[in-house]
Short mmCIF file of C-alpha atoms in Angstrom, two decimals:
data_model
loop_
_atom_site.label_atom_id
_atom_site.label_comp_id
_atom_site.label_asym_id
_atom_site.label_seq_id
_atom_site.Cartn_x
_atom_site.Cartn_y
_atom_site.Cartn_z
CA MET A 105 -16.88 -47.09 52.43
CA PRO A 106 -17.96 -48.55 55.84
CA ARG A 107 -21.64 -48.51 56.65
CA SER A 108 -22.84 -45.88 59.13
CA LYS A 109 -23.92 -47.27 62.50
CA ARG A 110 -27.52 -47.11 63.63
CA ARG A 111 -28.15 -45.03 66.71
CA GLY A 112 -30.62 -45.83 69.49
CA SER A 113 -33.85 -43.92 69.02
CA THR A 114 -34.19 -43.00 72.71
CA SER A 115 -30.58 -42.03 73.35
CA THR A 116 -29.54 -38.44 73.86
CA ASN A 117 -25.85 -39.34 74.11
CA HIS A 118 -24.59 -39.49 70.51
CA ASN A 119 -21.25 -40.98 71.53
CA HIS A 120 -22.79 -44.12 72.99
CA ALA A 121 -22.43 -47.33 70.93
CA PRO A 122 -25.64 -48.28 69.11
CA PHE A 123 -25.53 -51.93 70.20
CA ASP A 124 -23.82 -53.34 73.27
CA MET A 125 -22.32 -56.83 73.08
CA SER A 126 -22.54 -57.21 76.87
CA MET A 127 -25.59 -58.67 78.55
CA PRO A 128 -28.50 -56.18 78.69
CA SER A 129 -28.82 -54.25 81.92
CA ALA A 130 -32.05 -53.28 83.60
CA HIS A 131 -30.81 -49.68 83.64
CA ASP A 132 -29.70 -49.61 80.04
CA GLU A 133 -31.63 -46.74 78.51
CA ASN A 134 -30.41 -47.42 74.98
CA LEU A 135 -32.35 -50.64 74.51
CA PRO A 136 -36.13 -51.18 74.69
CA ARG A 137 -37.28 -52.12 78.19
CA HIS A 138 -39.48 -54.97 77.01
CA PRO A 139 -37.43 -58.24 77.45
CA SER A 140 -38.43 -59.69 74.08
CA LYS A 141 -37.44 -56.50 72.28
CA ARG A 142 -34.15 -56.34 74.20
CA LEU A 143 -33.39 -59.93 73.16
CA TYR A 144 -34.32 -59.14 69.54
CA PHE A 145 -31.85 -56.23 69.35
CA THR A 146 -29.06 -58.29 70.92
CA ILE A 147 -29.57 -61.19 68.49
CA PHE A 148 -29.82 -58.77 65.55
CA TYR A 149 -26.47 -57.20 66.43
CA ILE A 150 -24.74 -60.58 66.72
CA ILE A 151 -26.07 -61.69 63.33
CA TYR A 152 -25.21 -58.33 61.74
CA SER A 153 -21.64 -58.40 63.08
CA SER A 154 -21.12 -61.98 61.95
CA ALA A 155 -22.35 -61.17 58.43
CA GLN A 156 -20.06 -58.13 58.20
CA ASN A 157 -17.05 -60.14 59.32
CA THR A 158 -17.87 -62.87 56.81
CA ARG A 159 -18.12 -60.36 53.99
CA ARG A 160 -14.82 -58.74 54.98
CA TYR A 161 -13.13 -62.16 55.11
CA SER A 162 -14.51 -63.20 51.75
CA LYS A 163 -13.41 -59.94 50.15
CA ASN A 164 -9.89 -60.23 51.56
CA GLU A 165 -9.72 -63.85 50.44
CA ASP A 166 -10.70 -62.90 46.89
CA VAL A 167 -8.05 -60.16 46.75
CA SER A 168 -5.45 -62.55 48.09
CA ASN A 169 -6.35 -65.18 45.52
CA THR A 170 -5.99 -62.76 42.62
CA SER A 171 -3.02 -60.69 43.77
CA THR A 172 -0.75 -63.37 45.25
CA PHE A 173 1.04 -65.78 42.92
CA SER A 174 -0.33 -69.31 43.03
CA GLN A 175 1.70 -72.18 41.60
CA LYS A 176 -1.44 -74.31 41.47
CA ARG A 177 -3.26 -71.65 39.45
CA CYS A 178 -0.19 -71.22 37.21
CA ILE A 179 -0.13 -74.96 36.41
CA ALA A 180 -3.87 -75.01 35.69
CA TRP A 181 -3.36 -72.05 33.35
CA PHE A 182 -0.49 -73.88 31.59
CA ARG A 183 -2.70 -76.93 31.05
CA GLU A 184 -5.18 -74.80 29.12
CA TYR A 185 -2.63 -74.74 26.29
CA THR A 186 -1.49 -78.38 26.31
CA SER A 187 -3.02 -81.45 24.72
CA PRO A 188 -4.15 -84.60 26.56
CA ASP A 189 -1.35 -86.47 24.79
CA ASP A 190 1.35 -84.34 26.44
CA VAL A 191 0.09 -82.32 29.37
CA ASP A 192 3.61 -81.22 30.36
CA THR A 193 4.58 -79.55 27.06
CA LEU A 194 3.07 -76.50 25.41
CA GLY A 195 3.57 -76.91 21.66
CA PRO A 196 3.13 -74.69 18.57
CA GLU A 197 -0.69 -74.77 18.61
CA GLY A 198 -0.80 -73.95 22.30
CA MET A 199 1.81 -71.24 21.76
CA GLU A 200 -0.35 -69.62 19.12
CA LYS A 201 -3.35 -69.59 21.45
CA PHE A 202 -1.24 -68.26 24.33
CA CYS A 203 0.04 -65.39 22.17
CA GLU A 204 -3.49 -64.62 21.04
CA ASP A 205 -4.72 -64.57 24.64
CA ILE A 206 -2.07 -62.10 25.83
CA GLY A 207 -2.39 -59.99 22.66
CA VAL A 208 1.14 -60.49 21.29
CA GLU A 209 2.22 -61.77 17.87
CA PRO A 210 4.41 -64.91 18.07
CA GLU A 211 7.21 -63.11 16.21
CA ASN A 212 7.19 -60.17 18.63
CA VAL A 213 10.54 -59.74 20.36
CA VAL A 214 8.81 -59.75 23.76
CA MET A 215 8.17 -63.47 23.27
CA LEU A 216 11.91 -63.99 22.95
CA VAL A 217 12.45 -62.08 26.20
CA LEU A 218 9.80 -64.23 27.89
CA ALA A 219 11.47 -67.40 26.61
CA TYR A 220 14.78 -66.06 27.96
CA ARG A 221 13.22 -65.57 31.40
CA MET A 222 11.96 -69.16 31.25
CA ASN A 223 15.28 -70.41 29.87
CA ALA A 224 13.22 -72.27 27.29
CA ARG A 225 15.29 -74.73 25.30
CA GLN A 226 13.39 -74.93 22.02
CA MET A 227 11.62 -72.29 19.98
CA GLY A 228 7.87 -72.88 19.79
CA PHE A 229 7.74 -75.00 22.93
CA PHE A 230 7.47 -74.39 26.67
CA THR A 231 7.75 -77.24 29.17
CA MET A 232 5.93 -77.01 32.47
CA THR A 233 9.27 -76.65 34.29
CA GLU A 234 10.25 -73.71 32.06
CA TRP A 235 6.79 -72.15 32.41
CA LEU A 236 6.91 -72.32 36.21
CA LYS A 237 10.47 -70.97 36.34
CA GLY A 238 9.67 -67.91 34.28
CA PHE A 239 6.27 -67.09 35.69
CA SER A 240 7.27 -67.77 39.30
CA GLU A 241 10.00 -65.14 38.92
CA LEU A 242 7.56 -62.76 37.22
CA GLN A 243 4.79 -63.61 39.72
CA CYS A 244 2.31 -64.26 36.91
CA ASP A 245 -0.42 -66.88 37.00
CA SER A 246 -3.00 -65.36 34.66
CA ILE A 247 -3.38 -63.58 31.32
CA SER A 248 -3.96 -60.18 32.90
CA LYS A 249 -0.80 -60.41 35.02
CA VAL A 250 1.35 -61.22 31.98
CA GLN A 251 -0.18 -58.33 30.07
CA GLN A 252 0.81 -56.03 32.93
CA LYS A 253 4.41 -57.31 32.62
CA LEU A 254 4.80 -56.89 28.85
CA GLU A 255 6.22 -53.38 29.05
CA TYR A 256 8.65 -54.50 31.74
CA LEU A 257 9.81 -57.37 29.51
CA ARG A 258 10.30 -55.03 26.53
CA ASN A 259 12.28 -52.60 28.66
CA GLN A 260 14.78 -55.32 29.52
CA LEU A 261 16.08 -54.96 25.97
CA ASN A 262 17.19 -51.42 26.84
CA ASP A 263 19.73 -52.66 29.36
CA PRO A 264 22.99 -53.43 27.46
CA TYR A 265 24.03 -56.26 29.77
CA THR A 266 20.60 -57.96 29.69
CA PHE A 267 20.32 -57.44 25.94
CA LYS A 268 23.66 -59.17 25.43
CA GLY A 269 22.42 -62.13 27.46
CA ILE A 270 19.19 -62.30 25.42
CA TYR A 271 21.12 -61.99 22.14
CA ARG A 272 23.49 -64.84 23.04
CA TYR A 273 20.61 -66.94 24.32
CA ALA A 274 18.72 -66.45 21.04
CA TYR A 275 21.39 -68.34 19.09
CA ASP A 276 20.99 -71.66 20.89
CA PHE A 277 17.25 -71.13 21.32
CA ALA A 278 16.53 -70.64 17.62
CA ARG A 279 19.01 -72.97 15.92
CA ASP A 280 18.17 -76.50 14.89
CA LYS A 281 19.35 -78.67 17.79
CA ASP A 282 20.66 -81.26 15.32
CA GLN A 283 23.06 -78.66 13.87
CA ARG A 284 25.94 -76.83 15.51
CA SER A 285 25.35 -73.70 13.42
CA MET A 286 22.25 -71.63 12.69
CA ASP A 287 20.87 -71.75 9.15
CA MET A 288 20.99 -68.43 7.34
CA GLU A 289 17.22 -68.05 6.97
CA THR A 290 16.71 -68.32 10.75
CA ALA A 291 19.72 -66.10 11.39
CA ARG A 292 18.35 -63.30 9.22
CA VAL A 293 14.99 -63.43 11.00
CA MET A 294 16.58 -63.33 14.45
CA LEU A 295 19.01 -60.56 13.50
CA GLN A 296 16.11 -58.51 12.16
CA LEU A 297 14.23 -59.08 15.42
CA LEU A 298 17.15 -58.09 17.65
CA LEU A 299 19.19 -55.57 15.65
CA GLY A 300 16.92 -54.38 12.85
CA LYS A 301 15.67 -51.26 14.63
CA HIS A 302 18.87 -50.30 16.41
CA TRP A 303 21.82 -50.95 14.08
CA PRO A 304 22.17 -48.32 11.33
CA LEU A 305 24.07 -50.76 9.10
CA PHE A 306 21.61 -53.62 9.48
CA THR A 307 19.94 -53.14 6.07
CA GLN A 308 23.31 -53.22 4.30
CA PHE A 309 24.42 -56.23 6.32
CA ALA A 310 21.25 -58.12 5.42
CA GLN A 311 21.88 -57.33 1.73
CA PHE A 312 25.44 -58.57 2.10
CA LEU A 313 24.25 -61.86 3.59
CA ASP A 314 21.72 -62.31 0.76
CA GLN A 315 24.44 -62.22 -1.90
CA SER A 316 27.18 -63.91 0.13
CA LYS A 317 28.42 -67.50 0.02
CA TYR A 318 27.39 -68.09 3.64
CA LYS A 319 24.66 -70.64 4.30
CA VAL A 320 25.01 -70.83 8.08
CA ILE A 321 26.27 -68.65 10.92
CA ASN A 322 28.33 -70.11 13.74
CA LYS A 323 28.24 -68.86 17.30
CA ASP A 324 31.51 -66.91 17.07
CA GLN A 325 30.21 -65.02 14.04
CA TRP A 326 26.87 -64.44 15.78
CA CYS A 327 28.48 -62.93 18.89
CA ASN A 328 30.88 -60.77 16.86
CA ILE A 329 28.03 -59.32 14.80
CA LEU A 330 26.61 -57.84 18.01
CA GLU A 331 30.01 -56.48 19.02
CA PHE A 332 30.50 -54.99 15.57
CA SER A 333 27.07 -53.32 15.67
CA ARG A 334 27.89 -51.75 19.04
CA THR A 335 31.41 -50.53 18.43
CA ILE A 336 31.97 -49.80 14.72
CA ASN A 337 30.99 -46.38 13.37
CA HIS A 338 28.52 -46.04 10.55
CA ASP A 339 31.30 -44.74 8.28
CA LEU A 340 33.55 -47.70 9.27
CA SER A 341 36.28 -45.22 10.23
CA ASN A 342 37.27 -47.18 13.34
CA TYR A 343 37.21 -50.64 11.77
CA ASP A 344 40.61 -52.36 11.94
CA LEU A 345 41.04 -54.84 9.12
CA ASP A 346 43.90 -56.38 11.06
CA GLY A 347 41.76 -56.81 14.15
CA ALA A 348 40.38 -60.10 15.46
CA TRP A 349 37.10 -59.91 13.56
CA PRO A 350 35.73 -62.99 11.75
CA VAL A 351 36.42 -63.08 8.00
CA MET A 352 32.68 -62.66 7.40
CA LEU A 353 32.83 -59.14 8.84
CA ASP A 354 36.01 -58.30 6.94
CA GLU A 355 34.20 -59.28 3.77
CA PHE A 356 31.18 -57.20 4.76
CA VAL A 357 33.36 -54.10 5.24
CA GLU A 358 35.03 -54.66 1.86
CA TRP A 359 31.66 -55.17 0.18
CA LEU A 360 30.16 -52.07 1.81
CA LYS A 361 33.08 -49.89 0.77
CA ILE A 362 32.59 -51.03 -2.82
CA GLN A 363 28.88 -50.26 -2.60
CA ARG A 364 29.75 -46.78 -1.40
CA GLY A 365 32.25 -46.29 -4.20
CA GLU A 366 35.20 -46.23 -1.83
CA GLU A 367 38.55 -47.81 -2.52
CA ALA A 368 38.55 -51.19 -0.81
CA SER A 369 41.61 -52.84 0.56
CA SER A 370 42.30 -56.40 -0.48
CA ILE A 371 41.43 -58.96 2.18
CA GLU A 372 44.47 -60.97 1.12
CA ALA A 373 46.64 -58.01 2.20
CA ARG A 374 45.52 -58.72 5.76
CA GLY A 375 48.00 -61.58 6.05
CA SER A 376 50.94 -59.87 4.28
#
């Protein structure tokens, strides 16, 4: 709230300004008639105004520094999580500290969404380029700003189109870069993260994978699992065995029907 202005003690006109920036006049009734006192009041007003302007400037500067995204501040923040040996890469130890600082577990799905926004190439690592890409778009250069964006990042999973992009991204992000396919252990973890809470058949599918012959999942299988989870009814009534589904999903349907005590069609009959 602005400070109230002091009023001249001898003035009867309450609308007159308390201090006049113009040179004192001999007929000015609002200032003391003694020259030294008149000079004192003039100097006091100049100093007072200057101090107020300085305080207003400093306050605005502080707000600007904290509310406006700063690439310099973002880089300095990134360097808090890197080692002197590689200042341009945030590794597993730095990732753990970063997650702790923002209050999110490393295995939380929001970290996958954040990596997607950065277009990070490798799980457990952020390069400075990736960090700047993601946080420049999010306008985040501090812990508090990221924390304010966490709910927004989670909500991106509710958009079907964005979720599909994140799901597809997760395959290349999580797989071993030396392998073309994703190992089954990683695949189960990622499927749990992305589909576990939303696909009614996920528990049965995970059980099927545990007892199956499959040791890896390729990208075509990965993408079709999402499509299956979105389009096939819980009772499998709209599943077409002659459709263009991967054999893995045909086998899952056959296995699930047996588990439910239903008569299962032979997979070999598919080609007859």
